[in-house]
Amino acid sequence: MSIQQIIFMVLSVIALVSALGVVLSKNPVTSVLCLIVTFFTIAGHYIMLNAQFLAVVHIIVYAGAIMVLFLYVMMLMNLNAELEPQKRNWLKYAGAISGGALLVVLVAALRDASMPAIGTASTDIGLIKNLGQMLFKQYVVPFEVSSILFLSAMVGAVVIGKKD
Amino acid sequence: MPVQYYIFLSIALFCIGVMGVLMRRNAIIIFMCIELMLNAVNLLLVSFSKMWADAGRVDAGSAQLFVFFIMVVAAAEVAVGLAIITMVYRNTHSVDINILNRLKN
């Protein structure tokens, strides 16, 4: 077993356990903390896949900005385990069973797919120089459109959150 | 290392996200499960990018740019969605999504 596979296994186990922690924990703050752990393991996977720029952006945007936003909203609402809305039990089982059925179907569909293997050699395709050149040569229009999207999202959040 | 490992990891993360959306009633946790699903797809795109880069394709970085755009859209979505949840909480003092039943009338 190579060192890459060992790192992959460790990161995957941590990611899956903490993702289950997001779903199963009673306290919403625990869910947010589990989600942060999941995001850090996914950033580790990105580094292993030679996507250094994406790993850094992922940590800054998700673990930094979005999770702080979630925690802030959660603290603002003062939620805790006692106020957690309780769902009927059979609905929980139905959700778990349908999610597991989706898992079985997807695994069965993709089990025999034949694809090229991932090599161990490092590539420089994920460095910011190559990605930036590609972004501003081929994907200029989506980049500018996403800036408009951000502006409208900011305006929308302010308008929605305003006290009327 | 076969790319199937990453495919199965992404499938598992995505299905955990689906399960969370179906099981939980807290609107914020449903939001977080949607983030989990987006990240599963991002991981799959990055592993395909690495796969095609190893196979010698020069445009393999496109997948990583798609991941970048998915992150942008997710950030905008979180900003607007949390504003909506905050407004719902301010009006009803609850984040239970069953409260939204009253949108029916």
Short mmCIF file of N, CA, C and O in Angstrom, two decimals, chain B residues 3-74:
data_model
loop_
_atom_site.label_atom_id
_atom_site.label_comp_id
_atom_site.label_asym_id
_atom_site.label_seq_id
_atom_site.Cartn_x
_atom_site.Cartn_y
_atom_site.Cartn_z
N VAL B 3 -9.24 5.89 -10.11
CA VAL B 3 -10.09 7.05 -9.87
C VAL B 3 -11.41 6.63 -9.23
O VAL B 3 -12.14 7.45 -8.68
N GLN B 4 -11.69 5.32 -9.24
CA GLN B 4 -12.92 4.82 -8.63
C GLN B 4 -12.99 5.13 -7.14
O GLN B 4 -14.08 5.34 -6.61
N TYR B 5 -11.84 5.16 -6.48
CA TYR B 5 -11.85 5.48 -5.05
C TYR B 5 -12.51 6.84 -4.82
O TYR B 5 -13.34 7.01 -3.94
N TYR B 6 -12.08 7.79 -5.64
CA TYR B 6 -12.65 9.13 -5.46
C TYR B 6 -14.13 9.17 -5.84
O TYR B 6 -14.91 9.88 -5.24
N ILE B 7 -14.50 8.38 -6.87
CA ILE B 7 -15.91 8.36 -7.26
C ILE B 7 -16.76 7.84 -6.11
O ILE B 7 -17.79 8.41 -5.76
N PHE B 8 -16.29 6.75 -5.47
CA PHE B 8 -17.10 6.18 -4.40
C PHE B 8 -17.14 7.09 -3.18
O PHE B 8 -18.17 7.22 -2.51
N LEU B 9 -16.01 7.76 -2.90
CA LEU B 9 -16.02 8.71 -1.78
C LEU B 9 -17.01 9.83 -2.04
O LEU B 9 -17.79 10.22 -1.16
N SER B 10 -17.03 10.33 -3.30
CA SER B 10 -17.97 11.41 -3.63
C SER B 10 -19.41 10.94 -3.54
O SER B 10 -20.28 11.67 -3.06
N ILE B 11 -19.66 9.72 -4.01
CA ILE B 11 -21.02 9.19 -3.92
C ILE B 11 -21.46 9.10 -2.47
O ILE B 11 -22.58 9.48 -2.11
N ALA B 12 -20.55 8.62 -1.61
CA ALA B 12 -20.92 8.47 -0.20
C ALA B 12 -21.22 9.83 0.42
O ALA B 12 -22.23 10.00 1.12
N LEU B 13 -20.37 10.83 0.13
CA LEU B 13 -20.61 12.16 0.70
C LEU B 13 -21.93 12.74 0.18
O LEU B 13 -22.72 13.33 0.93
N PHE B 14 -22.18 12.55 -1.13
CA PHE B 14 -23.41 13.09 -1.71
C PHE B 14 -24.63 12.44 -1.08
O PHE B 14 -25.61 13.13 -0.75
N CYS B 15 -24.57 11.12 -0.86
CA CYS B 15 -25.74 10.44 -0.30
C CYS B 15 -25.95 10.81 1.16
O CYS B 15 -27.09 10.87 1.63
N ILE B 16 -24.84 11.07 1.88
CA ILE B 16 -25.02 11.55 3.26
C ILE B 16 -25.73 12.91 3.24
O ILE B 16 -26.60 13.18 4.06
N GLY B 17 -25.36 13.75 2.26
CA GLY B 17 -26.04 15.04 2.14
C GLY B 17 -27.52 14.88 1.83
O GLY B 17 -28.37 15.56 2.43
N VAL B 18 -27.84 13.97 0.90
CA VAL B 18 -29.26 13.74 0.57
C VAL B 18 -30.01 13.25 1.79
O VAL B 18 -31.13 13.71 2.09
N MET B 19 -29.37 12.33 2.52
CA MET B 19 -30.00 11.79 3.73
C MET B 19 -30.29 12.91 4.74
O MET B 19 -31.36 12.94 5.35
N GLY B 20 -29.34 13.81 4.88
CA GLY B 20 -29.54 14.90 5.83
C GLY B 20 -30.68 15.81 5.43
O GLY B 20 -31.48 16.23 6.26
N VAL B 21 -30.78 16.10 4.11
CA VAL B 21 -31.88 16.95 3.66
C VAL B 21 -33.22 16.28 3.95
O VAL B 21 -34.19 16.92 4.34
N LEU B 22 -33.26 14.94 3.78
CA LEU B 22 -34.53 14.26 3.98
C LEU B 22 -34.85 14.07 5.46
O LEU B 22 -36.01 14.01 5.84
N MET B 23 -33.81 13.94 6.30
CA MET B 23 -34.07 13.56 7.69
C MET B 23 -34.30 14.75 8.61
O MET B 23 -35.09 14.65 9.54
N ARG B 24 -33.58 15.84 8.39
CA ARG B 24 -33.61 16.92 9.38
C ARG B 24 -34.70 17.92 9.05
O ARG B 24 -35.13 18.05 7.90
N ARG B 25 -35.16 18.63 10.09
CA ARG B 25 -36.16 19.67 9.87
C ARG B 25 -35.65 21.06 10.14
O ARG B 25 -36.32 22.04 9.84
N ASN B 26 -34.45 21.13 10.72
CA ASN B 26 -33.84 22.43 10.97
C ASN B 26 -33.34 23.02 9.65
O ASN B 26 -32.57 22.39 8.93
N ALA B 27 -33.81 24.21 9.31
CA ALA B 27 -33.50 24.77 7.99
C ALA B 27 -32.01 25.00 7.82
O ALA B 27 -31.47 24.82 6.72
N ILE B 28 -31.29 25.37 8.88
CA ILE B 28 -29.86 25.64 8.74
C ILE B 28 -29.10 24.36 8.45
O ILE B 28 -28.16 24.33 7.65
N ILE B 29 -29.51 23.26 9.08
CA ILE B 29 -28.81 22.00 8.85
C ILE B 29 -29.10 21.49 7.45
O ILE B 29 -28.23 20.91 6.79
N ILE B 30 -30.29 21.73 6.95
CA ILE B 30 -30.59 21.38 5.56
C ILE B 30 -29.68 22.15 4.61
O ILE B 30 -29.14 21.61 3.65
N PHE B 31 -29.45 23.41 4.94
CA PHE B 31 -28.53 24.23 4.17
C PHE B 31 -27.13 23.65 4.17
O PHE B 31 -26.45 23.58 3.15
N MET B 32 -26.68 23.21 5.36
CA MET B 32 -25.33 22.66 5.46
C MET B 32 -25.22 21.36 4.68
O MET B 32 -24.17 21.07 4.10
N CYS B 33 -26.29 20.59 4.63
CA CYS B 33 -26.24 19.34 3.85
C CYS B 33 -26.16 19.64 2.36
O CYS B 33 -25.53 18.90 1.60
N ILE B 34 -26.79 20.75 1.94
CA ILE B 34 -26.65 21.13 0.53
C ILE B 34 -25.20 21.49 0.23
O ILE B 34 -24.65 21.13 -0.82
N GLU B 35 -24.55 22.19 1.18
CA GLU B 35 -23.12 22.48 1.00
C GLU B 35 -22.32 21.20 0.87
O GLU B 35 -21.38 21.11 0.07
N LEU B 36 -22.69 20.19 1.67
CA LEU B 36 -21.99 18.91 1.61
C LEU B 36 -22.12 18.28 0.23
O LEU B 36 -21.15 17.77 -0.34
N MET B 37 -23.32 18.34 -0.35
CA MET B 37 -23.52 17.76 -1.68
C MET B 37 -22.70 18.51 -2.72
O MET B 37 -22.07 17.90 -3.59
N LEU B 38 -22.68 19.85 -2.64
CA LEU B 38 -21.88 20.63 -3.58
C LEU B 38 -20.41 20.25 -3.48
O LEU B 38 -19.71 20.13 -4.49
N ASN B 39 -19.95 20.01 -2.25
CA ASN B 39 -18.53 19.68 -2.09
C ASN B 39 -18.21 18.29 -2.60
O ASN B 39 -17.10 18.05 -3.07
N ALA B 40 -19.18 17.37 -2.51
CA ALA B 40 -18.94 16.04 -3.07
C ALA B 40 -18.73 16.14 -4.58
O ALA B 40 -17.81 15.54 -5.14
N VAL B 41 -19.57 16.95 -5.23
CA VAL B 41 -19.42 17.12 -6.68
C VAL B 41 -18.11 17.83 -7.02
O VAL B 41 -17.42 17.47 -7.99
N ASN B 42 -17.72 18.81 -6.20
CA ASN B 42 -16.45 19.49 -6.43
C ASN B 42 -15.28 18.52 -6.36
O ASN B 42 -14.37 18.58 -7.20
N LEU B 43 -15.31 17.65 -5.37
CA LEU B 43 -14.22 16.67 -5.22
C LEU B 43 -14.15 15.76 -6.45
O LEU B 43 -13.07 15.47 -6.96
N LEU B 44 -15.31 15.37 -6.96
CA LEU B 44 -15.34 14.51 -8.15
C LEU B 44 -14.76 15.24 -9.36
O LEU B 44 -13.97 14.68 -10.11
N LEU B 45 -15.11 16.52 -9.51
CA LEU B 45 -14.59 17.29 -10.65
C LEU B 45 -13.08 17.42 -10.56
O LEU B 45 -12.37 17.30 -11.57
N VAL B 46 -12.56 17.67 -9.35
CA VAL B 46 -11.11 17.84 -9.21
C VAL B 46 -10.40 16.52 -9.51
O VAL B 46 -9.34 16.51 -10.16
N SER B 47 -10.98 15.39 -9.09
CA SER B 47 -10.30 14.12 -9.36
C SER B 47 -10.33 13.81 -10.85
O SER B 47 -9.36 13.28 -11.40
N PHE B 48 -11.42 14.17 -11.55
CA PHE B 48 -11.44 13.97 -13.00
C PHE B 48 -10.42 14.88 -13.68
O PHE B 48 -9.81 14.49 -14.68
N SER B 49 -10.27 16.09 -13.14
CA SER B 49 -9.27 16.99 -13.70
C SER B 49 -7.87 16.38 -13.61
O SER B 49 -7.11 16.39 -14.58
N LYS B 50 -7.56 15.81 -12.44
CA LYS B 50 -6.26 15.17 -12.28
C LYS B 50 -6.12 13.96 -13.21
O LYS B 50 -5.07 13.73 -13.80
N MET B 51 -7.23 13.23 -13.37
CA MET B 51 -7.19 12.05 -14.23
C MET B 51 -6.86 12.44 -15.68
O MET B 51 -5.98 11.87 -16.32
N TRP B 52 -7.54 13.47 -16.19
CA TRP B 52 -7.29 13.87 -17.57
C TRP B 52 -5.96 14.57 -17.72
O TRP B 52 -5.35 14.50 -18.79
N ALA B 53 -5.49 15.24 -16.69
CA ALA B 53 -4.17 15.85 -16.77
C ALA B 53 -3.11 14.77 -16.88
O ALA B 53 -2.14 14.91 -17.64
N ASP B 54 -3.29 13.65 -16.16
CA ASP B 54 -2.33 12.56 -16.26
C ASP B 54 -2.42 11.88 -17.61
O ASP B 54 -1.44 11.33 -18.11
N ALA B 55 -3.63 11.90 -18.21
CA ALA B 55 -3.78 11.29 -19.52
C ALA B 55 -3.27 12.19 -20.63
O ALA B 55 -3.34 11.82 -21.80
N GLY B 56 -2.80 13.39 -20.30
CA GLY B 56 -2.15 14.22 -21.30
C GLY B 56 -3.01 15.27 -21.94
O GLY B 56 -2.60 15.90 -22.91
N ARG B 57 -4.21 15.49 -21.41
CA ARG B 57 -5.07 16.53 -22.00
C ARG B 57 -4.60 17.90 -21.49
O ARG B 57 -4.35 18.09 -20.30
N VAL B 58 -4.53 18.89 -22.40
CA VAL B 58 -4.04 20.20 -21.98
C VAL B 58 -5.14 21.04 -21.34
O VAL B 58 -4.86 21.97 -20.61
N ASP B 59 -6.42 20.72 -21.64
CA ASP B 59 -7.50 21.56 -21.11
C ASP B 59 -8.09 20.95 -19.85
O ASP B 59 -9.24 21.21 -19.50
N ALA B 60 -7.31 20.16 -19.12
CA ALA B 60 -7.85 19.51 -17.92
C ALA B 60 -8.13 20.51 -16.81
O ALA B 60 -8.85 20.20 -15.87
N GLY B 61 -7.57 21.72 -16.91
CA GLY B 61 -7.84 22.70 -15.87
C GLY B 61 -9.24 23.26 -15.88
O GLY B 61 -9.64 23.91 -14.93
N SER B 62 -9.99 22.99 -16.96
CA SER B 62 -11.37 23.49 -17.02
C SER B 62 -12.20 23.00 -15.85
O SER B 62 -13.01 23.74 -15.30
N ALA B 63 -11.98 21.73 -15.46
CA ALA B 63 -12.76 21.19 -14.35
C ALA B 63 -12.51 21.98 -13.08
O ALA B 63 -13.43 22.26 -12.31
N GLN B 64 -11.25 22.39 -12.87
CA GLN B 64 -10.95 23.15 -11.65
C GLN B 64 -11.58 24.53 -11.71
O GLN B 64 -12.00 25.08 -10.69
N LEU B 65 -11.69 25.08 -12.93
CA LEU B 65 -12.39 26.37 -13.01
C LEU B 65 -13.87 26.21 -12.77
O LEU B 65 -14.50 27.11 -12.19
N PHE B 66 -14.43 25.07 -13.18
CA PHE B 66 -15.84 24.84 -12.88
C PHE B 66 -16.04 24.76 -11.37
O PHE B 66 -17.03 25.28 -10.84
N VAL B 67 -15.09 24.11 -10.68
CA VAL B 67 -15.18 24.05 -9.22
C VAL B 67 -15.15 25.46 -8.62
O VAL B 67 -15.90 25.79 -7.70
N PHE B 68 -14.30 26.30 -9.20
CA PHE B 68 -14.22 27.69 -8.74
C PHE B 68 -15.57 28.39 -8.91
O PHE B 68 -16.06 29.07 -7.99
N PHE B 69 -16.22 28.19 -10.07
CA PHE B 69 -17.51 28.84 -10.27
C PHE B 69 -18.58 28.27 -9.35
O PHE B 69 -19.47 28.99 -8.88
N ILE B 70 -18.49 26.95 -9.08
CA ILE B 70 -19.46 26.37 -8.14
C ILE B 70 -19.30 27.00 -6.77
O ILE B 70 -20.28 27.30 -6.08
N MET B 71 -18.04 27.23 -6.37
CA MET B 71 -17.82 27.88 -5.06
C MET B 71 -18.41 29.29 -5.04
O MET B 71 -19.01 29.70 -4.04
N VAL B 72 -18.25 30.02 -6.16
CA VAL B 72 -18.79 31.38 -6.22
C VAL B 72 -20.31 31.36 -6.06
O VAL B 72 -20.89 32.09 -5.25
N VAL B 73 -20.96 30.46 -6.81
CA VAL B 73 -22.41 30.40 -6.74
C VAL B 73 -22.86 29.94 -5.36
O VAL B 73 -23.85 30.45 -4.81
N ALA B 74 -22.11 29.01 -4.74
CA ALA B 74 -22.48 28.55 -3.41
C ALA B 74 -22.37 29.67 -2.40
O ALA B 74 -23.22 29.79 -1.50
#
